[in-house]
């Protein structure tokens, strides 16, 4: 919007948070079932652990497949509509989970309702998150893209961190219907709130074919996907790592990881605009790689704690730093498509981390996943370095003309 340049930091943040709250609703809906559904599917419905894991994974596959479409729709119809569609999908996932709780006496029907709900939640996640980010970018202008993406990340991880324990608490008091009812309620309230906000105008202009959008952002997405693996192996395997070494305190390591992530997001997010996204991403990958190598070679839980903090601090700015550069590669009318495509690589990285790391653990032991993750982050560093060098050569050629 034209008046964004005259706003103070507090006013900019207020404007961003007015739409990023829908990301919070979305990821709270994602976090609430995570610690509850596997037990319900395995213990109450009587299905195998594999089926329980598959039910959880359905959401991630739906998110991965719908990310690019969410951005394309936001470019065409505006981010407000896409956010509202996403919130409807999130709410429907809650309604279907309620139905699954009521039909638990018929396990196959209950499982089918849960699966359908997970698919709706995956679509709701991609639509709500991508739409909210693009909405915020339109509200405060392209110079504040890094700020918008950073706040979107804070809302995401805060909601996920809150969602899992809250879901367990609601499950203890009300069963599956406890978290399901809250998800349905947030979908309705979020839709009502979004409908009352003014829409932003969609940028006019000829949109390039989708495959050309992909060709311009895929290297940024690949670096993001590689860098995400460090986050994935800590969030998924750190408790098993502590148990394999006979240590206690895995929860504290996860807390330190989250603390490093949030602190760097809040304190250092402005450095992306000041020094450039690629420079910040390079430094972030160095820090993340150092943290993972420290965990790999740690001979005490204290060193793992330090490594977890460094990994969280390093990963913190990767998504916004590379994201800023990715959306700059396309015109404003294609930024939604670029953002959705770029974000899909994060989903892909997280989706592949579990099974690949599981194979590594089976062959080379628990510590091997942290060395492998560090090598993948090194790969992300090299990709980003190549992008930076290519950008400098292009700038020199432009100046010499």
Tab-separated table of C-alpha atoms in Angstrom, residues 91-396:
chain	number	residue	atom	x	y	z
A	91	UNK	CA	-12.446	-25.949	9.867
A	92	UNK	CA	-13.706	-28.895	7.794
A	93	UNK	CA	-10.795	-30.989	9.050
A	94	UNK	CA	-12.021	-30.340	12.577
A	95	UNK	CA	-15.581	-31.287	11.664
A	96	UNK	CA	-14.400	-34.525	10.026
A	97	UNK	CA	-12.266	-35.343	13.091
A	98	UNK	CA	-15.349	-34.858	15.242
A	99	UNK	CA	-17.154	-37.305	12.991
A	100	UNK	CA	-14.286	-39.771	13.380
A	101	UNK	CA	-14.548	-39.528	17.169
A	102	UNK	CA	-18.280	-40.216	17.035
A	103	UNK	CA	-17.778	-43.183	14.699
A	104	UNK	CA	-14.938	-44.834	16.624
A	105	UNK	CA	-17.089	-47.970	17.037
A	106	UNK	CA	-16.722	-48.453	13.259
A	107	UNK	CA	-12.934	-48.323	12.822
A	108	UNK	CA	-12.778	-48.221	9.020
A	109	UNK	CA	-15.320	-45.390	8.787
A	110	UNK	CA	-13.544	-43.478	11.551
A	111	UNK	CA	-10.185	-43.927	9.811
A	112	UNK	CA	-11.628	-42.774	6.472
A	113	UNK	CA	-13.013	-39.606	8.081
A	114	UNK	CA	-9.652	-38.928	9.727
A	115	UNK	CA	-7.833	-39.412	6.422
A	116	UNK	CA	-10.203	-37.033	4.626
A	117	UNK	CA	-9.765	-34.517	7.429
A	118	UNK	CA	-5.967	-34.727	7.135
A	119	UNK	CA	-6.217	-34.012	3.406
A	120	UNK	CA	-8.393	-30.950	4.052
A	121	UNK	CA	-5.963	-29.775	6.744
A	122	UNK	CA	-3.020	-30.098	4.345
A	123	UNK	CA	-4.775	-27.950	1.740
A	124	UNK	CA	-5.850	-25.518	4.463
A	125	UNK	CA	-2.249	-25.190	5.657
A	126	UNK	CA	-0.857	-24.297	2.239
A	127	UNK	CA	-3.708	-21.900	1.375
A	128	UNK	CA	-3.783	-20.124	4.752
A	129	UNK	CA	-0.026	-19.782	5.163
A	130	UNK	CA	0.833	-18.767	1.593
A	131	UNK	CA	-2.182	-16.455	1.381
A	132	UNK	CA	-1.432	-14.761	4.710
A	133	UNK	CA	2.191	-14.136	3.743
A	134	UNK	CA	1.250	-12.670	0.378
A	135	UNK	CA	-1.501	-10.586	2.009
A	136	UNK	CA	1.035	-9.132	4.430
A	137	UNK	CA	3.457	-8.384	1.586
A	138	UNK	CA	0.724	-6.432	-0.220
A	139	UNK	CA	-0.171	-4.522	2.955
A	140	UNK	CA	3.348	-3.229	3.714
A	141	UNK	CA	5.074	-3.261	0.346
A	142	UNK	CA	7.984	-5.170	-1.221
A	143	UNK	CA	10.668	-3.538	0.968
A	144	UNK	CA	9.191	-5.295	4.006
A	145	UNK	CA	9.027	-8.777	2.478
A	146	UNK	CA	11.641	-10.134	4.889
A	147	UNK	CA	9.731	-8.738	7.870
A	148	UNK	CA	6.494	-10.372	6.700
A	149	UNK	CA	8.101	-13.777	6.125
A	150	UNK	CA	9.895	-13.562	9.484
A	151	UNK	CA	6.683	-12.843	11.395
A	152	UNK	CA	4.953	-15.624	9.480
A	153	UNK	CA	7.644	-18.016	10.697
A	154	UNK	CA	7.332	-16.867	14.308
A	155	UNK	CA	3.565	-17.422	14.148
A	156	UNK	CA	4.091	-20.862	12.594
A	157	UNK	CA	6.548	-22.249	15.129
A	158	UNK	CA	4.880	-20.645	18.143
A	159	UNK	CA	1.552	-22.204	17.118
A	160	UNK	CA	3.154	-25.613	16.532
A	161	UNK	CA	4.941	-25.477	19.891
A	162	UNK	CA	1.688	-24.563	21.648
A	163	UNK	CA	-0.480	-26.973	19.686
A	164	UNK	CA	1.004	-30.340	20.677
A	165	UNK	CA	0.763	-29.973	24.488
A	166	UNK	CA	-2.620	-28.246	24.222
A	167	UNK	CA	-3.887	-31.108	22.070
A	168	UNK	CA	-2.770	-33.642	24.690
A	169	UNK	CA	-4.483	-31.625	27.434
A	170	UNK	CA	-7.751	-31.408	25.498
A	171	UNK	CA	-7.571	-35.104	24.657
A	172	UNK	CA	-7.227	-36.001	28.329
A	173	UNK	CA	-10.289	-33.962	29.216
A	174	UNK	CA	-12.594	-34.501	26.245
A	175	UNK	CA	-11.067	-37.182	24.039
A	176	UNK	CA	-10.535	-36.678	20.312
A	177	UNK	CA	-13.501	-34.310	20.140
A	178	UNK	CA	-11.625	-31.841	22.360
A	179	UNK	CA	-9.006	-30.726	19.845
A	180	UNK	CA	-11.342	-31.395	16.895
A	181	UNK	CA	-13.917	-28.962	18.240
A	182	UNK	CA	-11.268	-26.288	18.746
A	183	UNK	CA	-9.993	-26.742	15.172
A	184	UNK	CA	-13.527	-26.396	13.799
A	185	UNK	CA	-14.122	-23.306	15.961
A	186	UNK	CA	-10.887	-21.634	14.845
A	187	UNK	CA	-11.802	-22.254	11.229
A	188	UNK	CA	-15.157	-20.500	11.684
A	189	UNK	CA	-13.770	-17.607	13.751
A	190	UNK	CA	-10.838	-17.148	11.381
A	191	UNK	CA	-13.147	-17.100	8.350
A	192	UNK	CA	-15.356	-14.485	10.026
A	193	UNK	CA	-12.340	-12.314	10.909
A	194	UNK	CA	-10.829	-12.570	7.422
A	195	UNK	CA	-14.133	-11.767	5.722
A	196	UNK	CA	-14.303	-8.457	7.582
A	197	UNK	CA	-10.874	-7.241	6.438
A	198	UNK	CA	-10.431	-5.198	3.258
A	199	UNK	CA	-9.029	-7.087	0.304
A	200	UNK	CA	-5.866	-5.932	-1.430
A	201	UNK	CA	-5.815	-5.344	-5.158
A	202	UNK	CA	-4.317	-8.013	-7.370
A	203	UNK	CA	-1.392	-6.778	-9.469
A	204	UNK	CA	-2.356	-6.521	-13.101
A	205	UNK	CA	-0.069	-7.765	-15.845
A	206	UNK	CA	0.720	-10.766	-17.989
A	207	UNK	CA	1.603	-13.785	-15.857
A	208	UNK	CA	4.406	-16.031	-17.015
A	209	UNK	CA	3.786	-19.793	-17.403
A	210	UNK	CA	4.115	-21.790	-14.216
A	211	UNK	CA	7.127	-23.765	-15.437
A	212	UNK	CA	9.039	-20.498	-15.867
A	213	UNK	CA	8.214	-19.523	-12.291
A	214	UNK	CA	9.605	-22.875	-11.162
A	215	UNK	CA	12.769	-22.415	-13.235
A	216	UNK	CA	13.473	-19.090	-11.509
A	217	UNK	CA	13.006	-20.200	-7.901
A	218	UNK	CA	13.875	-23.910	-7.761
A	219	UNK	CA	17.514	-23.416	-6.732
A	220	UNK	CA	16.412	-21.221	-3.825
A	221	UNK	CA	13.883	-23.898	-2.899
A	222	UNK	CA	16.499	-26.657	-3.161
A	223	UNK	CA	18.802	-24.778	-0.772
A	224	UNK	CA	15.851	-24.316	1.587
A	225	UNK	CA	14.993	-28.020	1.398
A	226	UNK	CA	18.570	-29.047	2.224
A	227	UNK	CA	18.751	-26.542	5.080
A	228	UNK	CA	15.437	-27.751	6.486
A	229	UNK	CA	16.885	-31.209	7.109
A	230	UNK	CA	18.845	-29.863	10.099
A	231	UNK	CA	15.590	-28.762	11.678
A	232	UNK	CA	13.959	-32.080	10.787
A	233	UNK	CA	16.557	-34.356	12.398
A	234	UNK	CA	16.528	-32.381	15.646
A	235	UNK	CA	12.755	-32.120	16.000
A	236	UNK	CA	12.232	-35.779	15.047
A	237	UNK	CA	15.207	-37.678	16.444
A	238	UNK	CA	16.738	-35.716	19.326
A	239	UNK	CA	14.747	-37.625	21.961
A	240	UNK	CA	15.870	-40.952	20.457
A	241	UNK	CA	19.437	-39.649	20.317
A	242	UNK	CA	19.410	-38.813	24.021
A	243	UNK	CA	17.891	-42.201	24.844
A	244	UNK	CA	20.537	-44.026	22.771
A	245	UNK	CA	23.276	-42.308	24.791
A	246	UNK	CA	21.563	-42.881	28.125
A	247	UNK	CA	21.090	-39.147	28.750
A	248	UNK	CA	18.102	-37.227	30.088
A	249	UNK	CA	17.014	-33.724	29.145
A	250	UNK	CA	16.012	-34.069	25.488
A	251	UNK	CA	13.098	-31.669	26.071
A	252	UNK	CA	15.556	-29.007	27.237
A	253	UNK	CA	17.560	-29.402	24.010
A	254	UNK	CA	14.361	-28.878	21.997
A	255	UNK	CA	13.595	-25.798	24.086
A	256	UNK	CA	17.056	-24.390	23.371
A	257	UNK	CA	16.603	-25.086	19.664
A	258	UNK	CA	13.316	-23.149	19.696
A	259	UNK	CA	14.846	-20.371	21.789
A	260	UNK	CA	17.706	-19.914	19.326
A	261	UNK	CA	15.234	-19.878	16.443
A	262	UNK	CA	12.900	-17.270	17.940
A	263	UNK	CA	15.645	-15.008	19.312
A	264	UNK	CA	17.427	-14.739	15.971
A	265	UNK	CA	14.134	-14.203	14.109
A	266	UNK	CA	13.158	-11.332	16.403
A	267	UNK	CA	16.567	-9.690	16.816
A	268	UNK	CA	18.308	-10.248	13.481
A	269	UNK	CA	15.475	-10.306	10.939
A	270	UNK	CA	16.289	-6.760	9.793
A	271	UNK	CA	19.734	-7.876	8.624
A	272	UNK	CA	18.161	-9.509	5.573
A	273	UNK	CA	17.142	-6.110	4.207
A	274	UNK	CA	20.427	-4.537	5.301
A	275	UNK	CA	22.933	-7.095	3.977
A	276	UNK	CA	20.898	-9.070	1.449
A	277	UNK	CA	19.175	-12.429	1.698
A	278	UNK	CA	21.956	-14.517	0.154
A	279	UNK	CA	24.634	-13.173	2.501
A	280	UNK	CA	22.440	-13.819	5.527
A	281	UNK	CA	21.591	-17.309	4.247
A	282	UNK	CA	25.286	-18.171	3.836
A	283	UNK	CA	26.079	-17.148	7.402
A	284	UNK	CA	22.991	-19.013	8.624
A	285	UNK	CA	24.086	-22.238	6.940
A	286	UNK	CA	27.553	-21.972	8.496
A	287	UNK	CA	25.998	-21.626	11.957
A	288	UNK	CA	23.495	-24.446	11.373
A	289	UNK	CA	26.215	-26.781	10.045
A	290	UNK	CA	28.436	-26.043	13.055
A	291	UNK	CA	25.579	-26.890	15.418
A	292	UNK	CA	24.871	-30.206	13.699
A	293	UNK	CA	28.556	-31.206	13.677
A	294	UNK	CA	28.741	-30.394	17.384
A	295	UNK	CA	25.772	-32.694	18.073
A	296	UNK	CA	27.367	-35.423	15.917
A	297	UNK	CA	30.615	-35.364	17.906
A	298	UNK	CA	29.156	-34.481	21.331
A	299	UNK	CA	30.286	-36.567	24.290
A	300	UNK	CA	27.914	-34.936	26.765
A	301	UNK	CA	24.335	-33.680	26.813
A	302	UNK	CA	25.601	-30.141	27.464
A	303	UNK	CA	27.373	-30.093	24.099
A	304	UNK	CA	24.212	-31.364	22.408
A	305	UNK	CA	22.316	-28.500	24.055
A	306	UNK	CA	24.801	-25.993	22.635
A	307	UNK	CA	24.581	-27.652	19.235
A	308	UNK	CA	20.772	-27.543	19.298
A	309	UNK	CA	20.814	-23.845	20.131
A	310	UNK	CA	23.284	-23.100	17.306
A	311	UNK	CA	21.243	-25.171	14.847
A	312	UNK	CA	18.046	-23.334	15.753
A	313	UNK	CA	19.777	-19.966	15.512
A	314	UNK	CA	21.274	-20.911	12.146
A	315	UNK	CA	18.076	-22.261	10.630
A	316	UNK	CA	16.035	-19.301	11.870
A	317	UNK	CA	16.630	-16.892	8.977
A	318	UNK	CA	17.046	-19.430	6.166
A	319	UNK	CA	13.412	-19.359	5.008
A	320	UNK	CA	12.956	-15.546	4.944
A	321	UNK	CA	16.466	-14.850	3.610
A	322	UNK	CA	16.144	-17.147	0.613
A	323	UNK	CA	12.446	-16.360	0.241
A	324	UNK	CA	13.118	-12.656	-0.256
A	325	UNK	CA	15.545	-13.433	-3.055
A	326	UNK	CA	13.211	-16.006	-4.639
A	327	UNK	CA	10.225	-13.656	-4.968
A	328	UNK	CA	12.465	-10.958	-6.419
A	329	UNK	CA	13.083	-13.194	-9.430
A	330	UNK	CA	9.508	-12.726	-10.654
A	331	UNK	CA	7.141	-9.835	-11.311
A	332	UNK	CA	4.630	-8.813	-8.611
A	333	UNK	CA	1.780	-10.585	-10.411
A	334	UNK	CA	3.663	-13.909	-10.098
A	335	UNK	CA	4.957	-13.593	-6.524
A	336	UNK	CA	2.269	-15.837	-5.076
A	337	UNK	CA	3.231	-18.642	-7.429
A	338	UNK	CA	6.893	-18.129	-6.596
A	339	UNK	CA	6.246	-18.149	-2.853
A	340	UNK	CA	4.068	-21.265	-3.035
A	341	UNK	CA	6.599	-23.147	-5.158
A	342	UNK	CA	9.493	-22.091	-2.936
A	343	UNK	CA	7.625	-23.113	0.242
A	344	UNK	CA	6.894	-26.557	-1.210
A	345	UNK	CA	10.587	-27.423	-0.921
A	346	UNK	CA	10.355	-26.981	2.853
A	347	UNK	CA	7.494	-29.478	2.947
A	348	UNK	CA	9.474	-31.838	0.728
A	349	UNK	CA	12.549	-31.589	2.950
A	350	UNK	CA	10.571	-32.360	6.090
A	351	UNK	CA	8.665	-35.162	4.382
A	352	UNK	CA	11.839	-36.938	3.247
A	353	UNK	CA	13.808	-36.460	6.478
A	354	UNK	CA	11.999	-39.138	8.494
A	355	UNK	CA	12.270	-42.156	6.168
A	356	UNK	CA	15.786	-41.333	4.900
A	357	UNK	CA	17.106	-40.710	8.409
A	358	UNK	CA	15.473	-43.950	9.535
A	359	UNK	CA	17.462	-45.861	6.903
A	360	UNK	CA	20.694	-44.172	8.014
A	361	UNK	CA	20.042	-45.049	11.651
A	362	UNK	CA	19.485	-48.686	10.718
A	363	UNK	CA	22.831	-48.917	8.914
A	364	UNK	CA	25.179	-46.504	10.704
A	365	UNK	CA	23.576	-45.623	14.029
A	366	UNK	CA	21.839	-42.621	15.544
A	367	UNK	CA	24.763	-40.191	15.310
A	368	UNK	CA	25.021	-40.628	11.538
A	369	UNK	CA	21.871	-38.579	10.865
A	370	UNK	CA	23.487	-35.440	12.294
A	371	UNK	CA	26.583	-35.837	10.128
A	372	UNK	CA	24.364	-36.458	7.091
A	373	UNK	CA	22.264	-33.390	7.940
A	374	UNK	CA	25.417	-31.270	8.281
A	375	UNK	CA	26.555	-32.429	4.821
A	376	UNK	CA	23.162	-31.500	3.361
A	377	UNK	CA	23.406	-28.055	4.943
A	378	UNK	CA	26.868	-27.744	3.404
A	379	UNK	CA	25.221	-28.526	0.069
A	380	UNK	CA	22.723	-25.723	0.722
A	381	UNK	CA	25.656	-23.390	1.431
A	382	UNK	CA	27.288	-24.265	-1.909
A	383	UNK	CA	24.028	-23.748	-3.829
A	384	UNK	CA	23.538	-20.352	-2.181
A	385	UNK	CA	27.155	-19.391	-2.896
A	386	UNK	CA	26.605	-20.239	-6.545
A	387	UNK	CA	23.461	-18.097	-6.618
A	388	UNK	CA	25.346	-15.190	-5.057
A	389	UNK	CA	28.230	-15.458	-7.530
A	390	UNK	CA	25.799	-15.682	-10.453
A	391	UNK	CA	23.985	-12.587	-9.179
A	392	UNK	CA	27.239	-10.633	-8.932
A	393	UNK	CA	28.269	-11.599	-12.465
A	394	UNK	CA	24.853	-10.545	-13.770
A	395	UNK	CA	25.162	-7.190	-11.952
A	396	UNK	CA	28.634	-6.581	-13.441
